mmCIF file of C-alpha atoms in Angstrom:
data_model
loop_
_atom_site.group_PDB
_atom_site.id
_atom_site.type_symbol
_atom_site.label_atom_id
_atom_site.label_comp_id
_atom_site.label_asym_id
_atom_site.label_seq_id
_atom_site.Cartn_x
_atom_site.Cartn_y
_atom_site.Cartn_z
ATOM 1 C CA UNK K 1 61.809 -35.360 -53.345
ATOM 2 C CA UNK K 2 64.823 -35.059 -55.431
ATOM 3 C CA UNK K 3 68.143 -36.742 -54.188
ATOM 4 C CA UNK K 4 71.103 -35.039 -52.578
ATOM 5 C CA UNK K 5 73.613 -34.002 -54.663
ATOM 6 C CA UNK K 6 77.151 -34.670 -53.108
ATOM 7 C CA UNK K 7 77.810 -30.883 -52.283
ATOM 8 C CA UNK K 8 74.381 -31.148 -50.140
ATOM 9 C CA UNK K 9 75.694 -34.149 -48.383
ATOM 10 C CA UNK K 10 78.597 -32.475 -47.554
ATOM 11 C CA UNK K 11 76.806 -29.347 -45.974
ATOM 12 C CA UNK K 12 74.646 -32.155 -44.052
ATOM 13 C CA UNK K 13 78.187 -33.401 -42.882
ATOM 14 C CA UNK K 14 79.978 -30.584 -41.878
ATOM 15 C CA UNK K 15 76.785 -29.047 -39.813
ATOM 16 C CA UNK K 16 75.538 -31.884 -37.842
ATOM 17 C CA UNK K 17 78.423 -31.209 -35.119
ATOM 18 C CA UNK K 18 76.827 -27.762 -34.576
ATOM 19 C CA UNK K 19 73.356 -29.579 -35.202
ATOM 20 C CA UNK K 20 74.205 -31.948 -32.459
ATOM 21 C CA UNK K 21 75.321 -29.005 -29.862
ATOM 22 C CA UNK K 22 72.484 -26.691 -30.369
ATOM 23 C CA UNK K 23 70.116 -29.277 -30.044
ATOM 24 C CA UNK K 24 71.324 -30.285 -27.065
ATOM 25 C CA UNK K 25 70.762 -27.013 -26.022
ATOM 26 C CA UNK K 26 67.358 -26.167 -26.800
ATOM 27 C CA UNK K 27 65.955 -29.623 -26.138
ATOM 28 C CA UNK K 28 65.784 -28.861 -22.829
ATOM 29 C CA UNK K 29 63.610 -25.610 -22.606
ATOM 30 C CA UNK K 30 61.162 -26.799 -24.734
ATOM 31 C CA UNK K 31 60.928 -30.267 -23.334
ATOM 32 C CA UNK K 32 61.823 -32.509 -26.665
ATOM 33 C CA UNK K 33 64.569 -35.221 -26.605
ATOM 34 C CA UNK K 34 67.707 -33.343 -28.600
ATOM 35 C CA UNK K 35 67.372 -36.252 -31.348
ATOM 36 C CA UNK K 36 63.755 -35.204 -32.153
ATOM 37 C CA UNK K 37 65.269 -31.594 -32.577
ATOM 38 C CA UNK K 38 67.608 -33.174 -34.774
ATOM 39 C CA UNK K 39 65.365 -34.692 -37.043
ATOM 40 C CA UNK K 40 62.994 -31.988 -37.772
ATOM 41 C CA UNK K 41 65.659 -29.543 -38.199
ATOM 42 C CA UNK K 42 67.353 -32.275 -40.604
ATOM 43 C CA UNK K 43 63.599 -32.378 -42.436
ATOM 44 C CA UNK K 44 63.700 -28.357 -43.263
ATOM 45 C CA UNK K 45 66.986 -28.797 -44.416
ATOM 46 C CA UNK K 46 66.521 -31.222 -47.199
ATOM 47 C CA UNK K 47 63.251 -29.497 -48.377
ATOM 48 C CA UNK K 48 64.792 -26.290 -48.383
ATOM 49 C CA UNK K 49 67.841 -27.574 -50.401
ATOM 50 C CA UNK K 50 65.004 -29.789 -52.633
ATOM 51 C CA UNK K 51 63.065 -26.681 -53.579
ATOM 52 C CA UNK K 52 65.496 -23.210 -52.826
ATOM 53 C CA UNK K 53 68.868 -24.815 -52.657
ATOM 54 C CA UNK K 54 71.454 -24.136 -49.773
ATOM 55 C CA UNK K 55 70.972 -20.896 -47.683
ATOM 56 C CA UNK K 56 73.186 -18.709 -47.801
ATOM 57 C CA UNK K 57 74.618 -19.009 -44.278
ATOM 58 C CA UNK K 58 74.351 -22.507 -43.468
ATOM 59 C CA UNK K 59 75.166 -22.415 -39.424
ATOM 60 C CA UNK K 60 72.941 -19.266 -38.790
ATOM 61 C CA UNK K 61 70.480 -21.136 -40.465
ATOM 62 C CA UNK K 62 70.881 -23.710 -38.750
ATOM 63 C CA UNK K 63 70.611 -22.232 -35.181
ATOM 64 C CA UNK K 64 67.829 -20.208 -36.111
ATOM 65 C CA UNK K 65 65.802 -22.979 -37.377
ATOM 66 C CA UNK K 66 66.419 -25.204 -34.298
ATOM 67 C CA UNK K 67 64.968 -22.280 -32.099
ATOM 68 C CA UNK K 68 62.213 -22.109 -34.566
ATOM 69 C CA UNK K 69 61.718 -25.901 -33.783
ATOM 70 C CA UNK K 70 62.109 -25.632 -30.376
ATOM 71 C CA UNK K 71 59.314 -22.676 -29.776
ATOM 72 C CA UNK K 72 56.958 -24.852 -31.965
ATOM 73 C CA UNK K 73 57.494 -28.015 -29.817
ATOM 74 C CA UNK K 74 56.649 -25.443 -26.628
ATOM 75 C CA UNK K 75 53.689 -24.311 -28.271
ATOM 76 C CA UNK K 76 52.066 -27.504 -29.283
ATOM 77 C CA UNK K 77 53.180 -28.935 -25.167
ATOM 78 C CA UNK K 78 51.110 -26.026 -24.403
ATOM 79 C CA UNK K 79 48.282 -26.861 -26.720
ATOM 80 C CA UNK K 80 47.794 -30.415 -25.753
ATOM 81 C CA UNK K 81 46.011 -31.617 -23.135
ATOM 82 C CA UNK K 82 46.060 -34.228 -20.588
ATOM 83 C CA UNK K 83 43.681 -37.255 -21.187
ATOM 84 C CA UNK K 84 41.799 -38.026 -18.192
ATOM 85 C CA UNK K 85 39.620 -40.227 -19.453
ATOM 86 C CA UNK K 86 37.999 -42.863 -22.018
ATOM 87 C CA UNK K 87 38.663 -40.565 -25.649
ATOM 88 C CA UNK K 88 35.297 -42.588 -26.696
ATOM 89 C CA UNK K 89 33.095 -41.112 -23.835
ATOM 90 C CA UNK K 90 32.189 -37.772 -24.699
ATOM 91 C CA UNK K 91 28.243 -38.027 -23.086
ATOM 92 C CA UNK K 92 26.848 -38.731 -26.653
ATOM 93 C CA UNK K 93 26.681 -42.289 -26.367
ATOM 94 C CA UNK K 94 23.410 -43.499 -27.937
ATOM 95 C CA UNK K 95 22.747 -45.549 -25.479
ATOM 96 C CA UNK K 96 23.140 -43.527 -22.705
ATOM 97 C CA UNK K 97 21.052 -40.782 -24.550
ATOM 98 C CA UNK K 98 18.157 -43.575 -24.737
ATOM 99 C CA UNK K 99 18.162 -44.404 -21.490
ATOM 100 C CA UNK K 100 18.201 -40.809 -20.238
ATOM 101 C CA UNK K 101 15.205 -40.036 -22.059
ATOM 102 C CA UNK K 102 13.399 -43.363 -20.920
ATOM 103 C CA UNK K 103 14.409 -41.972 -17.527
ATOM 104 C CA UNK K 104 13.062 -38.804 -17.732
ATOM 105 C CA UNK K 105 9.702 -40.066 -19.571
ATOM 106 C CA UNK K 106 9.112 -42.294 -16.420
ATOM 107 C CA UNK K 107 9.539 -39.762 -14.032
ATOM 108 C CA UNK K 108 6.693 -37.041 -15.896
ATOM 109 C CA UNK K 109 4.708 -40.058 -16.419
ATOM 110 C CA UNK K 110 4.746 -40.854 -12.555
ATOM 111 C CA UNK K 111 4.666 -36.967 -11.696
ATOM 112 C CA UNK K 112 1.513 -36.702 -14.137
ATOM 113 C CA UNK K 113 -0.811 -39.496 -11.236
ATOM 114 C CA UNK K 114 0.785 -37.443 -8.451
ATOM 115 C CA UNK K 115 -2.453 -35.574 -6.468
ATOM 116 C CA UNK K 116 -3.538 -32.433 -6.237
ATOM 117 C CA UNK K 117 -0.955 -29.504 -7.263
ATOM 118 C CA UNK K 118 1.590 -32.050 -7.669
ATOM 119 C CA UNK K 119 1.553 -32.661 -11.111
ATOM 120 C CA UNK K 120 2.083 -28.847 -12.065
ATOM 121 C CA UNK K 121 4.666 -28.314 -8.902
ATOM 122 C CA UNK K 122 7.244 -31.183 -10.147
ATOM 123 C CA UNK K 123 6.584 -29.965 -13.876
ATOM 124 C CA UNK K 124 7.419 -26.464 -12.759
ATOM 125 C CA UNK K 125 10.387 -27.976 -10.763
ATOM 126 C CA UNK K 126 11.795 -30.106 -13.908
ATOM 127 C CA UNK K 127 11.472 -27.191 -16.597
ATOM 128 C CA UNK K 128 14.460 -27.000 -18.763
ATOM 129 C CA UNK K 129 13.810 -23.099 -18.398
ATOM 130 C CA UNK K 130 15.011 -23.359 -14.469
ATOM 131 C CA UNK K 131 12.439 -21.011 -12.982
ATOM 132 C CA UNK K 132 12.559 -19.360 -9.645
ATOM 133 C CA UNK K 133 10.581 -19.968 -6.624
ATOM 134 C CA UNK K 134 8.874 -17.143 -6.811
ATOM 135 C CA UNK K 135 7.912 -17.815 -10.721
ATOM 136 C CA UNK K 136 6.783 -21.174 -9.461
ATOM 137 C CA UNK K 137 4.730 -19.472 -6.666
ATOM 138 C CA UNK K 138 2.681 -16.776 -9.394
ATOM 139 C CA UNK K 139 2.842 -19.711 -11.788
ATOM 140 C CA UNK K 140 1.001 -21.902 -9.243
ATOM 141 C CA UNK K 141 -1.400 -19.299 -7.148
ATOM 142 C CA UNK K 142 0.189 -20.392 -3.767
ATOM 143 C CA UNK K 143 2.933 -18.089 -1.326
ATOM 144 C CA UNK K 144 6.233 -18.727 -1.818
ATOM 145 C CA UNK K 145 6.879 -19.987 1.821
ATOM 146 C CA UNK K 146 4.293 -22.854 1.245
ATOM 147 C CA UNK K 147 6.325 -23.991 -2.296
ATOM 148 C CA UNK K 148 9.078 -25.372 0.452
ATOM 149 C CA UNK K 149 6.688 -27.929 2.250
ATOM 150 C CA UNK K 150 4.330 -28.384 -0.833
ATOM 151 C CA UNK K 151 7.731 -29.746 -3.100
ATOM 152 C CA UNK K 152 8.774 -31.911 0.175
ATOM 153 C CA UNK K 153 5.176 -33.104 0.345
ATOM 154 C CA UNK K 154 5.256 -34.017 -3.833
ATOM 155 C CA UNK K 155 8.436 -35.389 -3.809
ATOM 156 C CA UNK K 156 7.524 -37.711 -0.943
ATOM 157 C CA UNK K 157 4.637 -39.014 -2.675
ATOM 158 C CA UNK K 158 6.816 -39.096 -6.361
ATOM 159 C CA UNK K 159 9.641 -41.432 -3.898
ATOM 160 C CA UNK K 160 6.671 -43.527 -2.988
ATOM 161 C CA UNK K 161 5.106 -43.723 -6.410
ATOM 162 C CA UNK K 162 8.479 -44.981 -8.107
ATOM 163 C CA UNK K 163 9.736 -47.101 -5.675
ATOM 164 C CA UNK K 164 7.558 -49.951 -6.718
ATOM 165 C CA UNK K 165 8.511 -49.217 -10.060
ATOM 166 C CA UNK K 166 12.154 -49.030 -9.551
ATOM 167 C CA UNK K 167 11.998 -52.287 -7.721
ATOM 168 C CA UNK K 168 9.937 -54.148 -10.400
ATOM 169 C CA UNK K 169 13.263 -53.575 -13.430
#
């Protein structure tokens, strides 16, 4: 950036009273201390003198580009956010994935020795494509008022046939 020439540094002088009042004003509404206000309306300033010179009416300018400043601060306050939580755990943790999967492995693997329709039942119940009772019911051959006691009765033996395995880790 090129350096202020002394007439520049006099415009800087004689607006930053008005500078000073109208950020005061603003910085309110918006929610920004006055001094940030301030700065980034002092920041236009000098790259609009370093690249169109002076406007031509310095304290309309000057007002209008505080506003300016102030709407953009309420915009971006409305943009952002609240953190409520660890930025680094977004569910994609390899680790976590890993273990999921290991998880899930375990449990088809135990649902596979399950007896009789149990096998096909828990698959059914576990399908990514979420199907209905009633699917599972035509799926399976069975009424859909048995699927009720025939999941309890699969899930009971599933409990018992990972406990031991639970336990064992």
């Amino acid at each position: 950036m090129t350096p202020v020439p002394v007439m520049a540094y006099e415009l800087l002088v004689s607006l930053r009273p008005l500078l000073t009042a109208e950020a005061s004003a603003e910085a309110p509404g918006c929610g920004a201390e006055p001094g940030d206000l301030e700065q980034a309306v002092w920041l236009r300033l000098l790259e609009r003198l370093g690249s169109d010179g002076p406007p031509p009416d310095p304290p309309d300018w000057l007002r209008r580009a505080v506003r300016t400043e102030a709407r953009r601060t309420r915009r971006r306050a409305r943009r952002e956010t609240a953190l409520t939580g660890d930025p680094a755990d977004t569910g994609h943790d390899p680790e976590r994935l890993v273990l999921a999967a290991a998880r899930r492995r375990a449990l088809r693997d135990a649902a596979r020795r399950l007896p009789g329709r149990c096998p096909r039942l828990i698959e059914a119940l576990l399908s990514p494509r979420d199907p209905t009772y009633r699917e599972i019911a035509g799926e399976l051959g069975i009424s859909q008022g048995s699927l009720g006691p025939e999941r309890s009765r699969c899930l009971g033996c599933l409990r018992r046939l990972l406990t031991p395995e639970v336990a064992g880790r």
